Amino acid sequence: MKCRVINKAAPFESTDLQKEFNGNSFYHEFFGGQPRSVIAAPLFNRNGKVLGVISAVDDRPDRFSAHSKNDFREFIFLVSSAIENCFIHREVTLREARNRDVIEKFANASNEDDAISAFVEETCQQISHAEHYILHRFLPNTEKLIPV
């Protein structure tokens, strides 16, 4: 059932799990017995990729009202947003740390050659798909670029 939700990226609902699966579902492994009602829906990231599945179950058949299904959808949105915000926070934190390292490289450059070397190294890391890098120096008095 979770595979169905993940593969189709669509919610799943059963008003009587025992009838639908002849009692052959995995939910009994997580609960005291086999629940009868279940709703499950995928959690999406900002790119639309399925991160996981959230399920709500009840021991009685036909237990989820239209109101509870609405609440469940809102809850899923909040959980997806919270997970995505955690990923974004991690990305921003890593990017800030990386930027601090880059700034430190330039600040520690003792001369222009060291700064150019740090710049080329950083460019290679940031644009790793480029085959060649050419750094030009701008000469303000002639307004020309010369390769460094």
PDB file of N, CA and C in Angstrom, residues 43-98:
ATOM      1  N   LEU A  43       4.448  12.550   0.955  1.00  0.00           N
ATOM      2  CA  LEU A  43       5.069  13.824   1.321  1.00  0.00           C
ATOM      3  C   LEU A  43       5.949  14.223   0.146  1.00  0.00           C
ATOM      4  N   PHE A  44       5.760  15.429  -0.364  1.00  0.00           N
ATOM      5  CA  PHE A  44       6.532  15.900  -1.508  1.00  0.00           C
ATOM      6  C   PHE A  44       7.551  16.953  -1.089  1.00  0.00           C
ATOM      7  N   ASN A  45       8.692  17.009  -1.788  1.00  0.00           N
ATOM      8  CA  ASN A  45       9.606  18.118  -1.593  1.00  0.00           C
ATOM      9  C   ASN A  45       9.243  19.220  -2.576  1.00  0.00           C
ATOM     10  N   ARG A  46      10.020  20.302  -2.589  1.00  0.00           N
ATOM     11  CA  ARG A  46       9.676  21.442  -3.447  1.00  0.00           C
ATOM     12  C   ARG A  46       9.803  21.124  -4.934  1.00  0.00           C
ATOM     13  N   ASN A  47      10.518  20.054  -5.270  1.00  0.00           N
ATOM     14  CA  ASN A  47      10.659  19.659  -6.669  1.00  0.00           C
ATOM     15  C   ASN A  47       9.631  18.618  -7.086  1.00  0.00           C
ATOM     16  N   GLY A  48       8.710  18.274  -6.187  1.00  0.00           N
ATOM     17  CA  GLY A  48       7.680  17.301  -6.510  1.00  0.00           C
ATOM     18  C   GLY A  48       8.103  15.858  -6.321  1.00  0.00           C
ATOM     19  N   LYS A  49       9.290  15.634  -5.757  1.00  0.00           N
ATOM     20  CA  LYS A  49       9.765  14.275  -5.503  1.00  0.00           C
ATOM     21  C   LYS A  49       9.154  13.773  -4.189  1.00  0.00           C
ATOM     22  N   VAL A  50       8.749  12.501  -4.182  1.00  0.00           N
ATOM     23  CA  VAL A  50       8.153  11.923  -2.980  1.00  0.00           C
ATOM     24  C   VAL A  50       9.247  11.657  -1.953  1.00  0.00           C
ATOM     25  N   LEU A  51       9.085  12.252  -0.761  1.00  0.00           N
ATOM     26  CA  LEU A  51      10.032  12.058   0.338  1.00  0.00           C
ATOM     27  C   LEU A  51       9.657  10.863   1.202  1.00  0.00           C
ATOM     28  N   GLY A  52       8.378  10.589   1.301  1.00  0.00           N
ATOM     29  CA  GLY A  52       7.899   9.519   2.155  1.00  0.00           C
ATOM     30  C   GLY A  52       6.383   9.504   2.167  1.00  0.00           C
ATOM     31  N   VAL A  53       5.837   8.792   3.134  1.00  0.00           N
ATOM     32  CA  VAL A  53       4.382   8.627   3.224  1.00  0.00           C
ATOM     33  C   VAL A  53       3.953   8.819   4.672  1.00  0.00           C
ATOM     34  N   ILE A  54       2.838   9.487   4.858  1.00  0.00           N
ATOM     35  CA  ILE A  54       2.214   9.589   6.183  1.00  0.00           C
ATOM     36  C   ILE A  54       0.890   8.841   6.115  1.00  0.00           C
ATOM     37  N   SER A  55       0.644   8.044   7.157  1.00  0.00           N
ATOM     38  CA  SER A  55      -0.606   7.273   7.237  1.00  0.00           C
ATOM     39  C   SER A  55      -1.324   7.605   8.538  1.00  0.00           C
ATOM     40  N   ALA A  56      -2.626   7.552   8.472  1.00  0.00           N
ATOM     41  CA  ALA A  56      -3.470   7.636   9.665  1.00  0.00           C
ATOM     42  C   ALA A  56      -4.369   6.405   9.636  1.00  0.00           C
ATOM     43  N   VAL A  57      -4.480   5.732  10.776  1.00  0.00           N
ATOM     44  CA  VAL A  57      -5.271   4.501  10.833  1.00  0.00           C
ATOM     45  C   VAL A  57      -6.225   4.535  12.017  1.00  0.00           C
ATOM     46  N   ASP A  58      -7.239   3.694  11.929  1.00  0.00           N
ATOM     47  CA  ASP A  58      -8.189   3.532  13.030  1.00  0.00           C
ATOM     48  C   ASP A  58      -8.622   2.075  13.065  1.00  0.00           C
ATOM     49  N   ASP A  59      -8.914   1.584  14.252  1.00  0.00           N
ATOM     50  CA  ASP A  59      -9.312   0.185  14.414  1.00  0.00           C
ATOM     51  C   ASP A  59     -10.719  -0.105  13.903  1.00  0.00           C
ATOM     52  N   ARG A  60     -11.506   0.941  13.712  1.00  0.00           N
ATOM     53  CA  ARG A  60     -12.892   0.749  13.260  1.00  0.00           C
ATOM     54  C   ARG A  60     -13.023   1.078  11.781  1.00  0.00           C
ATOM     55  N   PRO A  61     -13.931   0.430  11.083  1.00  0.00           N
ATOM     56  CA  PRO A  61     -14.107   0.716   9.655  1.00  0.00           C
ATOM     57  C   PRO A  61     -14.782   2.072   9.441  1.00  0.00           C
ATOM     58  N   ASP A  62     -14.497   2.670   8.292  1.00  0.00           N
ATOM     59  CA  ASP A  62     -15.158   3.899   7.850  1.00  0.00           C
ATOM     60  C   ASP A  62     -15.111   5.003   8.898  1.00  0.00           C
ATOM     61  N   ARG A  63     -13.890   5.324   9.401  1.00  0.00           N
ATOM     62  CA  ARG A  63     -13.745   6.261  10.507  1.00  0.00           C
ATOM     63  C   ARG A  63     -13.340   7.664  10.111  1.00  0.00           C
ATOM     64  N   PHE A  64     -12.964   7.896   8.869  1.00  0.00           N
ATOM     65  CA  PHE A  64     -12.447   9.216   8.525  1.00  0.00           C
ATOM     66  C   PHE A  64     -13.503  10.032   7.799  1.00  0.00           C
ATOM     67  N   SER A  65     -13.908  11.127   8.453  1.00  0.00           N
ATOM     68  CA  SER A  65     -14.915  12.020   7.871  1.00  0.00           C
ATOM     69  C   SER A  65     -14.245  12.948   6.859  1.00  0.00           C
ATOM     70  N   ALA A  66     -15.040  13.684   6.132  1.00  0.00           N
ATOM     71  CA  ALA A  66     -14.512  14.660   5.174  1.00  0.00           C
ATOM     72  C   ALA A  66     -13.664  15.703   5.913  1.00  0.00           C
ATOM     73  N   HIS A  67     -14.100  16.079   7.110  1.00  0.00           N
ATOM     74  CA  HIS A  67     -13.364  17.054   7.911  1.00  0.00           C
ATOM     75  C   HIS A  67     -12.000  16.497   8.330  1.00  0.00           C
ATOM     76  N   SER A  68     -11.967  15.251   8.790  1.00  0.00           N
ATOM     77  CA  SER A  68     -10.695  14.667   9.219  1.00  0.00           C
ATOM     78  C   SER A  68      -9.751  14.465   8.029  1.00  0.00           C
ATOM     79  N   LYS A  69     -10.307  14.168   6.855  1.00  0.00           N
ATOM     80  CA  LYS A  69      -9.468  14.038   5.655  1.00  0.00           C
ATOM     81  C   LYS A  69      -8.864  15.388   5.269  1.00  0.00           C
ATOM     82  N   ASN A  70      -9.652  16.454   5.415  1.00  0.00           N
ATOM     83  CA  ASN A  70      -9.133  17.805   5.166  1.00  0.00           C
ATOM     84  C   ASN A  70      -8.010  18.132   6.139  1.00  0.00           C
ATOM     85  N   ASP A  71      -8.229  17.842   7.418  1.00  0.00           N
ATOM     86  CA  ASP A  71      -7.197  18.078   8.439  1.00  0.00           C
ATOM     87  C   ASP A  71      -5.936  17.282   8.115  1.00  0.00           C
ATOM     88  N   PHE A  72      -6.115  16.062   7.649  1.00  0.00           N
ATOM     89  CA  PHE A  72      -4.979  15.209   7.296  1.00  0.00           C
ATOM     90  C   PHE A  72      -4.182  15.831   6.155  1.00  0.00           C
ATOM     91  N   ARG A  73      -4.869  16.324   5.125  1.00  0.00           N
ATOM     92  CA  ARG A  73      -4.176  16.969   4.000  1.00  0.00           C
ATOM     93  C   ARG A  73      -3.406  18.201   4.455  1.00  0.00           C
ATOM     94  N   GLU A  74      -4.010  18.998   5.349  1.00  0.00           N
ATOM     95  CA  GLU A  74      -3.321  20.182   5.867  1.00  0.00           C
ATOM     96  C   GLU A  74      -2.103  19.775   6.695  1.00  0.00           C
ATOM     97  N   PHE A  75      -2.250  18.720   7.497  1.00  0.00           N
ATOM     98  CA  PHE A  75      -1.148  18.218   8.294  1.00  0.00           C
ATOM     99  C   PHE A  75       0.006  17.759   7.397  1.00  0.00           C
ATOM    100  N   ILE A  76      -0.313  17.052   6.322  1.00  0.00           N
ATOM    101  CA  ILE A  76       0.708  16.585   5.381  1.00  0.00           C
ATOM    102  C   ILE A  76       1.452  17.775   4.784  1.00  0.00           C
ATOM    103  N   PHE A  77       0.723  18.815   4.413  1.00  0.00           N
ATOM    104  CA  PHE A  77       1.364  20.010   3.864  1.00  0.00           C
ATOM    105  C   PHE A  77       2.321  20.618   4.879  1.00  0.00           C
ATOM    106  N   LEU A  78       1.890  20.704   6.140  1.00  0.00           N
ATOM    107  CA  LEU A  78       2.748  21.279   7.184  1.00  0.00           C
ATOM    108  C   LEU A  78       3.995  20.432   7.410  1.00  0.00           C
ATOM    109  N   VAL A  79       3.836  19.113   7.445  1.00  0.00           N
ATOM    110  CA  VAL A  79       4.983  18.229   7.648  1.00  0.00           C
ATOM    111  C   VAL A  79       5.937  18.328   6.463  1.00  0.00           C
ATOM    112  N   SER A  80       5.415  18.308   5.240  1.00  0.00           N
ATOM    113  CA  SER A  80       6.261  18.446   4.047  1.00  0.00           C
ATOM    114  C   SER A  80       7.022  19.766   4.087  1.00  0.00           C
ATOM    115  N   SER A  81       6.342  20.831   4.459  1.00  0.00           N
ATOM    116  CA  SER A  81       6.988  22.146   4.539  1.00  0.00           C
ATOM    117  C   SER A  81       8.079  22.154   5.603  1.00  0.00           C
ATOM    118  N   ALA A  82       7.810  21.536   6.745  1.00  0.00           N
ATOM    119  CA  ALA A  82       8.809  21.486   7.817  1.00  0.00           C
ATOM    120  C   ALA A  82      10.043  20.703   7.390  1.00  0.00           C
ATOM    121  N   ILE A  83       9.838  19.577   6.739  1.00  0.00           N
ATOM    122  CA  ILE A  83      10.968  18.771   6.259  1.00  0.00           C
ATOM    123  C   ILE A  83      11.755  19.557   5.222  1.00  0.00           C
ATOM    124  N   GLU A  84      11.065  20.174   4.298  1.00  0.00           N
ATOM    125  CA  GLU A  84      11.738  20.958   3.260  1.00  0.00           C
ATOM    126  C   GLU A  84      12.499  22.120   3.877  1.00  0.00           C
ATOM    127  N   ASN A  85      11.920  22.779   4.881  1.00  0.00           N
ATOM    128  CA  ASN A  85      12.621  23.872   5.555  1.00  0.00           C
ATOM    129  C   ASN A  85      13.891  23.385   6.239  1.00  0.00           C
ATOM    130  N   CYS A  86      13.876  22.178   6.775  1.00  0.00           N
ATOM    131  CA  CYS A  86      15.091  21.601   7.367  1.00  0.00           C
ATOM    132  C   CYS A  86      16.173  21.430   6.309  1.00  0.00           C
ATOM    133  N   PHE A  87      15.791  20.928   5.129  1.00  0.00           N
ATOM    134  CA  PHE A  87      16.759  20.773   4.040  1.00  0.00           C
ATOM    135  C   PHE A  87      17.310  22.124   3.601  1.00  0.00           C
ATOM    136  N   ILE A  88      16.428  23.101   3.468  1.00  0.00           N
ATOM    137  CA  ILE A  88      16.861  24.437   3.044  1.00  0.00           C
ATOM    138  C   ILE A  88      17.803  25.030   4.080  1.00  0.00           C
ATOM    139  N   HIS A  89      17.462  24.886   5.353  1.00  0.00           N
ATOM    140  CA  HIS A  89      18.323  25.404   6.428  1.00  0.00           C
ATOM    141  C   HIS A  89      19.710  24.772   6.351  1.00  0.00           C
ATOM    142  N   ARG A  90      19.752  23.465   6.128  1.00  0.00           N
ATOM    143  CA  ARG A  90      21.043  22.778   6.029  1.00  0.00           C
ATOM    144  C   ARG A  90      21.836  23.310   4.836  1.00  0.00           C
ATOM    145  N   GLU A  91      21.177  23.485   3.686  1.00  0.00           N
ATOM    146  CA  GLU A  91      21.857  24.007   2.498  1.00  0.00           C
ATOM    147  C   GLU A  91      22.417  25.405   2.747  1.00  0.00           C
ATOM    148  N   VAL A  92      21.622  26.257   3.362  1.00  0.00           N
ATOM    149  CA  VAL A  92      22.057  27.628   3.633  1.00  0.00           C
ATOM    150  C   VAL A  92      23.222  27.629   4.615  1.00  0.00           C
ATOM    151  N   THR A  93      23.140  26.817   5.654  1.00  0.00           N
ATOM    152  CA  THR A  93      24.211  26.737   6.644  1.00  0.00           C
ATOM    153  C   THR A  93      25.512  26.276   5.996  1.00  0.00           C
ATOM    154  N   LEU A  94      25.425  25.258   5.139  1.00  0.00           N
ATOM    155  CA  LEU A  94      26.618  24.769   4.450  1.00  0.00           C
ATOM    156  C   LEU A  94      27.179  25.826   3.495  1.00  0.00           C
ATOM    157  N   ARG A  95      26.287  26.517   2.792  1.00  0.00           N
ATOM    158  CA  ARG A  95      26.724  27.561   1.864  1.00  0.00           C
ATOM    159  C   ARG A  95      27.409  28.705   2.610  1.00  0.00           C
ATOM    160  N   GLU A  96      26.843  29.088   3.771  1.00  0.00           N
ATOM    161  CA  GLU A  96      27.458  30.152   4.562  1.00  0.00           C
ATOM    162  C   GLU A  96      28.847  29.746   5.049  1.00  0.00           C
ATOM    163  N   ALA A  97      28.981  28.497   5.480  1.00  0.00           N
ATOM    164  CA  ALA A  97      30.287  28.010   5.929  1.00  0.00           C
ATOM    165  C   ALA A  97      31.278  28.030   4.777  1.00  0.00           C
ATOM    166  N   ARG A  98      30.816  27.625   3.619  1.00  0.00           N
ATOM    167  CA  ARG A  98      31.686  27.616   2.435  1.00  0.00           C
ATOM    168  C   ARG A  98      32.106  29.035   2.069  1.00  0.00           C
TER     169      ARG A  98
END
